Amino acid sequence: MSDSSNSGKSGTAAASPQPTEPLVKVIAFIATLGGLLFGYDTGVIAGALLFMKHDLHLTSLTTGMVTSFLILGSAIGAICAGRLADHFGRKKVILVMAVIFMCGSLGCAMAPNVVMMIMFRFILGLAVGSAAAIVPIYIAEIVPANRRWQFVTLQELMIVSGQLIAYTSNAAINEVWGGETTWRWMLGVACVPAVILWVGMLFLPDTPRWYAMHGRYREARDVLERTRQSRMVEKEMGEIRKSMDSKSQKNARRQKTISVWMKRLVVLGIGIAMLQQLSGVNTIMFYAPTMLQATGLGTNASLLATIANGVISVLMTFVGIMMLSRFGRRPLLLVGQIGCTCTLLAIGLVTWLMPETVRGEPDVLRSYLILAGMLIFLCFQQGALSPVTWLLLSEIFPMRIRGMANGISVFAMQMTNFSIAFMFPILLEAFGLTTCFFAFAAIGVAGGIFAIIFAPETQGKTLEQIEKHFKKHLQDDPAPQSGS
């Protein structure tokens, strides 16, 4: 096919930008409601803990369990959803995910005791992990190559928007209905976007690449015709067909293990995913009110101050999306990692060098300097590190293992997140803020070295061209490629 001969030209898709079809925008908005729910359900616990700890009599151990078991569930949800999405389709997994979001949110809101709360937080986590693993893939596979960075990073924007909504609603609900049961309203609100997501996905197609992976080329072409300009359909269909070459697929089905270069790519994906969490970002997103309260701020002041975290996250995600088109993936990843590490070191120095009290009263200046450090940290995290992480994970894996590999990477990310979220209240109580922030800064140095050595650049390439690039550069044994 004449289109296939041009598929190796990496600049083709990016050199001639085409307008985005209206259906693509609708698909991206509805699908990323999963990201909004991800953000809300991970962010809402920050304020809810201040009330829940009295109503459910939480200790530092059970506080860590309530917070972290959602993340444990999300790790399991991610790895299961990745495999299921490769087999049953991206759309079906997102539909099931929406139902789990609804059930989990209602269960958490009505939990009578801490055991039931932990159980439903785990169930809710299954949906959070599915959203993290599948929504970016769904969008990356369905949007045009030259718009992929824009729409995949919309997932990150929706995550931080969900967290901002959570922080704002926490403060508003406390102001209107303040009391020990306030947290139940905070957790129950998430049912609304879950219903919208489920209804919306009923009317959307699956991705052309998933259809092609299962030999359903007519449906793949139909989706391309609805989401691309007509002149781009044949070219992209040719690239998809070439990547799904029948002989190589026959060989792939015979193999019990994936190719060497694919394994190396999965390891790279795991490293990139863990890098984002090892910065300690979710200690700030989950425990900011708790930390600020520990520095002397009152409950209301801590909740209001946390809203600033959400506002900065949303604004800087916009900035990150704009910078991605100009600077590419690798430079932003490096800037984000280095900036986060330096800021964590600065916060650690503030907590170490400044006294906790002045004339017997909590040092308010110290509290606000710590808050300022958190905000600067989030500028680097949400403006660079997080958007690039989600984008790279949606791009770097070959079609045949994309769902599974992304699920494994997000599993590693969320297990790292779980470990940090579970241990942080215990470490904070045992060692204090200073040691915790210095520890994250030390880990950040190691993460920066990893990013400098291994961070890839994928800008301006279709998914098929990215696959071809990694296959060429990571495969040291040419024998398995003889069939392709």
Tab-separated table of N, CA, C and O in Angstrom, residues 1-4 6-9 12-13 221 224 230-241 462 465:
chain	number	residue	atom	x	y	z
A	1	MET	N	0.847	-1.192	0.000
A	1	MET	CA	0.000	0.000	0.000
A	1	MET	C	0.880	1.238	0.000
A	1	MET	O	1.854	1.318	0.741
A	2	SER	N	0.534	2.214	-0.777
A	2	SER	CA	1.395	3.382	-0.947
A	2	SER	C	1.583	4.151	0.340
A	2	SER	O	2.596	4.781	0.565
A	3	ASP	N	0.567	4.100	1.244
A	3	ASP	CA	0.692	4.837	2.485
A	3	ASP	C	1.822	4.317	3.346
A	3	ASP	O	2.490	5.062	4.048
A	4	SER	N	2.025	3.012	3.313
A	4	SER	CA	2.995	2.383	4.206
A	4	SER	C	4.401	2.849	3.928
A	4	SER	O	5.229	2.928	4.823
A	6	ASN	N	5.436	5.636	3.421
A	6	ASN	CA	5.731	6.924	4.026
A	6	ASN	C	5.714	6.877	5.549
A	6	ASN	O	5.989	7.856	6.209
A	7	SER	N	5.382	5.717	6.076
A	7	SER	CA	5.187	5.650	7.515
A	7	SER	C	6.442	5.863	8.315
A	7	SER	O	6.391	6.209	9.477
A	8	GLY	N	7.594	5.689	7.731
A	8	GLY	CA	8.835	5.864	8.472
A	8	GLY	C	9.277	7.294	8.579
A	8	GLY	O	10.238	7.614	9.258
A	9	LYS	N	8.615	8.197	7.906
A	9	LYS	CA	9.037	9.590	7.957
A	9	LYS	C	8.456	10.230	9.197
A	9	LYS	O	7.295	10.567	9.267
A	12	THR	N	6.227	13.501	9.248
A	12	THR	CA	5.065	13.655	8.387
A	12	THR	C	3.835	14.088	9.165
A	12	THR	O	3.158	15.028	8.808
A	13	ALA	N	3.571	13.356	10.267
A	13	ALA	CA	2.339	13.634	10.997
A	13	ALA	C	2.369	14.977	11.685
A	13	ALA	O	1.366	15.647	11.818
A	221	ARG	N	-11.251	1.480	10.563
A	221	ARG	CA	-11.353	2.523	9.530
A	221	ARG	C	-12.522	3.474	9.820
A	221	ARG	O	-12.409	4.689	9.632
A	224	LEU	N	-11.455	5.969	12.398
A	224	LEU	CA	-10.536	6.932	11.793
A	224	LEU	C	-11.286	7.936	10.920
A	224	LEU	O	-10.977	9.134	10.929
A	230	SER	N	-10.217	13.360	5.947
A	230	SER	CA	-10.256	12.233	5.003
A	230	SER	C	-8.894	11.925	4.406
A	230	SER	O	-8.556	10.757	4.176
A	231	ARG	N	-8.068	12.946	4.171
A	231	ARG	CA	-6.764	12.710	3.538
A	231	ARG	C	-5.790	11.983	4.474
A	231	ARG	O	-4.770	11.455	4.018
A	232	MET	N	-6.079	11.953	5.779
A	232	MET	CA	-5.177	11.304	6.727
A	232	MET	C	-5.558	9.844	6.999
A	232	MET	O	-4.765	9.090	7.535
A	233	VAL	N	-6.792	9.459	6.630
A	233	VAL	CA	-7.295	8.138	7.005
A	233	VAL	C	-6.468	7.017	6.383
A	233	VAL	O	-6.025	6.092	7.069
A	234	GLU	N	-6.242	7.081	5.051
A	234	GLU	CA	-5.524	6.010	4.367
A	234	GLU	C	-4.097	5.872	4.877
A	234	GLU	O	-3.587	4.757	5.045
A	235	LYS	N	-3.448	6.991	5.113
A	235	LYS	CA	-2.059	6.951	5.591
A	235	LYS	C	-1.972	6.272	6.959
A	235	LYS	O	-1.148	5.380	7.182
A	236	GLU	N	-2.847	6.694	7.877
A	236	GLU	CA	-2.789	6.130	9.226
A	236	GLU	C	-3.229	4.666	9.221
A	236	GLU	O	-2.668	3.840	9.940
A	237	MET	N	-4.209	4.337	8.401
A	237	MET	CA	-4.651	2.948	8.299
A	237	MET	C	-3.522	2.070	7.770
A	237	MET	O	-3.321	0.931	8.230
A	238	GLY	N	-2.737	2.604	6.842
A	238	GLY	CA	-1.591	1.866	6.322
A	238	GLY	C	-0.550	1.612	7.394
A	238	GLY	O	0.021	0.512	7.476
A	239	GLU	N	-0.282	2.605	8.231
A	239	GLU	CA	0.691	2.440	9.311
A	239	GLU	C	0.221	1.390	10.315
A	239	GLU	O	1.000	0.567	10.800
A	240	ILE	N	-1.088	1.437	10.634
A	240	ILE	CA	-1.636	0.462	11.585
A	240	ILE	C	-1.547	-0.949	11.017
A	240	ILE	O	-1.139	-1.893	11.699
A	241	ARG	N	-1.898	-1.103	9.745
A	241	ARG	CA	-1.822	-2.428	9.110
A	241	ARG	C	-0.388	-2.943	9.101
A	241	ARG	O	-0.147	-4.130	9.348
A	462	THR	N	4.301	9.343	15.247
A	462	THR	CA	3.097	8.548	15.480
A	462	THR	C	3.455	7.397	16.418
A	462	THR	O	4.633	7.088	16.629
A	465	GLN	N	5.597	4.905	14.640
A	465	GLN	CA	6.982	5.345	14.462
A	465	GLN	C	7.768	5.239	15.765
A	465	GLN	O	8.959	4.885	15.756
